[in-house]
Protein backbone atom coordinates (compact mmCIF):
# COMPACT_ATOMS: atom_id res chain seq x y z
CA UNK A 1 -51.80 6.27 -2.88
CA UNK A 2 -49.21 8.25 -4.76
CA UNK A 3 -46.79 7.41 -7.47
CA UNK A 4 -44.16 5.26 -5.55
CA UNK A 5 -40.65 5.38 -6.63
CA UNK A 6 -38.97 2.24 -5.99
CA UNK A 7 -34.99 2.76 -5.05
CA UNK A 8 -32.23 0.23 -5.50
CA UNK A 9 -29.96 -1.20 -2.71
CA UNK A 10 -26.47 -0.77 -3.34
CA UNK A 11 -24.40 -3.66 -4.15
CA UNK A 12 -23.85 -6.07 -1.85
CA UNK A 13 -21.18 -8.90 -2.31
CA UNK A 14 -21.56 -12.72 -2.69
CA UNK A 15 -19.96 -14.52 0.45
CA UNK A 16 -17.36 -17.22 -1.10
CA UNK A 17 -18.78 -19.66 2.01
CA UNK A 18 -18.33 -23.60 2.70
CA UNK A 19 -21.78 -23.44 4.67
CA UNK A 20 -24.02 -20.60 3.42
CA UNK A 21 -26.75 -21.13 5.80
CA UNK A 22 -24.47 -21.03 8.61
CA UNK A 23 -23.18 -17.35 7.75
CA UNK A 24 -26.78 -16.33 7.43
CA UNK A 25 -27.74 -17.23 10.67
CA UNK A 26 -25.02 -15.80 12.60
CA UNK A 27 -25.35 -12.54 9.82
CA UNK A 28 -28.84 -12.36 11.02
CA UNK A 29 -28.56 -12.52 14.67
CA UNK A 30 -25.50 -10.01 14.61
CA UNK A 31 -27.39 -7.43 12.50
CA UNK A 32 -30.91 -7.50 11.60
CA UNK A 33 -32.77 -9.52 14.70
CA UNK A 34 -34.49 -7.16 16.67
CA UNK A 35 -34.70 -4.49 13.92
CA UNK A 36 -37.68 -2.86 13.36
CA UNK A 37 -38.42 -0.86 9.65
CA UNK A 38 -41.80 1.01 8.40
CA UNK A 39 -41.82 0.53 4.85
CA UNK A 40 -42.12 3.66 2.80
CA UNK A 41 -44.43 2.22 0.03
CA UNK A 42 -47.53 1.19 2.50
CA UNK A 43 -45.96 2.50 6.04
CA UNK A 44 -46.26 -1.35 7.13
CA UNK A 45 -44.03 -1.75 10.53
CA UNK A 46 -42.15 -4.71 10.43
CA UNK A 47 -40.38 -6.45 13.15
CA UNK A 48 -37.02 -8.92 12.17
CA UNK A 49 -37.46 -11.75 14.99
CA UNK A 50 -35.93 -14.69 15.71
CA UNK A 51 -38.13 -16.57 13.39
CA UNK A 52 -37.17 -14.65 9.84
CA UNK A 53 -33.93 -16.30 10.50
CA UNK A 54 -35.13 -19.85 10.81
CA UNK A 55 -36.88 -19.07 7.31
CA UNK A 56 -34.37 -17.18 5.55
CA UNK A 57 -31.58 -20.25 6.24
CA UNK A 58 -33.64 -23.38 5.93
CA UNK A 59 -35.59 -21.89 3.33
CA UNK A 60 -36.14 -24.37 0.29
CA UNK A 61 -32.97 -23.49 -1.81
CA UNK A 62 -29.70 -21.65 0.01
CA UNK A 63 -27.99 -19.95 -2.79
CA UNK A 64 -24.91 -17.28 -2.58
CA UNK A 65 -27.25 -14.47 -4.08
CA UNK A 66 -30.31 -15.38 -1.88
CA UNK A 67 -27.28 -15.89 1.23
CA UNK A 68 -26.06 -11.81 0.33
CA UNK A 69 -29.40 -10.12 1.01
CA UNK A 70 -28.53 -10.98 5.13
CA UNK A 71 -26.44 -8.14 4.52
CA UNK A 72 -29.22 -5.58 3.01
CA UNK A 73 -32.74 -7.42 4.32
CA UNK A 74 -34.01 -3.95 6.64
CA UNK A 75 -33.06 -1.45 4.11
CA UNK A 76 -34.59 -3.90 1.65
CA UNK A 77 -37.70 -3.96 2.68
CA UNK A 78 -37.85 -0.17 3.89
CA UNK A 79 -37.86 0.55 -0.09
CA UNK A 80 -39.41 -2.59 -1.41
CA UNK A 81 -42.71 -1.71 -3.33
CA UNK A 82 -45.63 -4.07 -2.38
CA UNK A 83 -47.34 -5.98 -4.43
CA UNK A 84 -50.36 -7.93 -3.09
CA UNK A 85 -51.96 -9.46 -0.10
CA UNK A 86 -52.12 -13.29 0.29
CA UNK A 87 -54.31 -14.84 2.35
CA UNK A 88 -53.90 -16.98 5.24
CA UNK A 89 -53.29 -20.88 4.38
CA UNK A 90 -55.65 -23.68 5.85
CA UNK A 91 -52.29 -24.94 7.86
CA UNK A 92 -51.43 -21.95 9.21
CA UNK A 93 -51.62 -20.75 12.96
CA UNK A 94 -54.79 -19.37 13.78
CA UNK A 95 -52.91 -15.71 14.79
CA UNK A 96 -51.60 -16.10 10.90
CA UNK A 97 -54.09 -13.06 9.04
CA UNK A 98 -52.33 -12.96 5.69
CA UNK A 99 -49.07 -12.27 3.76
CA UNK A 100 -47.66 -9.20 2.76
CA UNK A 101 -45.93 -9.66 -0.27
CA UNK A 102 -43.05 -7.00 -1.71
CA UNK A 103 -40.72 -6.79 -4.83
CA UNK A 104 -37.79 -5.13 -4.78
CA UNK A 105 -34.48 -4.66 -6.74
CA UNK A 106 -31.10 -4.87 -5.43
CA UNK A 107 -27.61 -5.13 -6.88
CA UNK A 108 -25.51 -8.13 -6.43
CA UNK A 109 -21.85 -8.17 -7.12
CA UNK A 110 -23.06 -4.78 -9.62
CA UNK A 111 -25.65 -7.02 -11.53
CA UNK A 112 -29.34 -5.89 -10.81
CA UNK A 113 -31.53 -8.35 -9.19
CA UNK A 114 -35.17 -8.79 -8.72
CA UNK A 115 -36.11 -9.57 -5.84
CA UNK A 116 -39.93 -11.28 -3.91
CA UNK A 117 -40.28 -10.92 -0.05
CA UNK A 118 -43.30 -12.31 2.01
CA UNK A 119 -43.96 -10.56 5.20
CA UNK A 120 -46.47 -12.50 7.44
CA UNK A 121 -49.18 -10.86 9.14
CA UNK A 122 -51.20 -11.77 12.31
CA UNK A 123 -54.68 -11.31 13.44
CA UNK A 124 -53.25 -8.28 15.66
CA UNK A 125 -52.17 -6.30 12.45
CA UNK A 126 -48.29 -6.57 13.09
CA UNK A 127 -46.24 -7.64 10.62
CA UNK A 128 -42.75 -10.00 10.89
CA UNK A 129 -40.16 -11.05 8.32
CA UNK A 130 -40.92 -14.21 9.24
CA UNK A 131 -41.35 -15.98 5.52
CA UNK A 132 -39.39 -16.23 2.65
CA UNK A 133 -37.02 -14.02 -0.01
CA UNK A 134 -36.54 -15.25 -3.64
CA UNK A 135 -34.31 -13.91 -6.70
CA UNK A 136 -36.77 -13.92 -9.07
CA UNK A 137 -35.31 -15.99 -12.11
């Protein structure tokens, strides 16, 4: 594999919100559900369901900065670099293969963030946002 050159998302802005998860939701469905990206580090295709939205607002934590990347998740992982392979859990759906996992760095409100994304995997070899995103603190 070549030398990869990971790029930064522009800044996006933290949403002043009352309910967070509810502006990721309706972010999500308006404009990344259905979105399909090939990431440029592995040329993994990954499809944005309905599902990635479920995860990414009743994740464990709902913070603003986790709450802005709604605005930048496809371009996000188009450029994220990827990192390792996890394997399937014992409670996970038989069609579950593995997870794709990605880092990537984005700026937030100008201040450079690090950033973890888990794609899952299934059996057939397609891959859906369909997990989790974390600042990495």
């Amino acid at each position: 594999m070549s030398k990869y050159k990971q790029h930064i998302i522009p800044s996006v802005r933290i949403i002043e919100r009352k309910n967070l998860r509810d502006y990721v939701r309706t972010e999500y469905t308006k404009h990344v559900q259905g979105k399909t990206v090939v990431n440029r580090h592995i040329g993994l295709t990954i499809y944005f369901g309905s599902d990635g939205k479920a995860e990414l607002s009743h994740g464990r934590a709902m913070y603003a900065k986790k709450a802005a990347l709604v605005q930048c998740l496809p371009q996000l992982l188009e450029v994220a670099e990827y990192n390792n392979f996890g394997k399937r859990k014992d409670k996970d759906e038989k069609m579950v293969f593995g997870y794709a996992n990605f880092k990537a760095k984005v700026k937030i409100d100008n201040k450079l963030e690090h950033v973890r994304i888990t794609v899952l995997v299934k059996a057939n070899g397609k891959a859906y946002y369909a997990h989790e995103v974390n600042i990495i603190k």
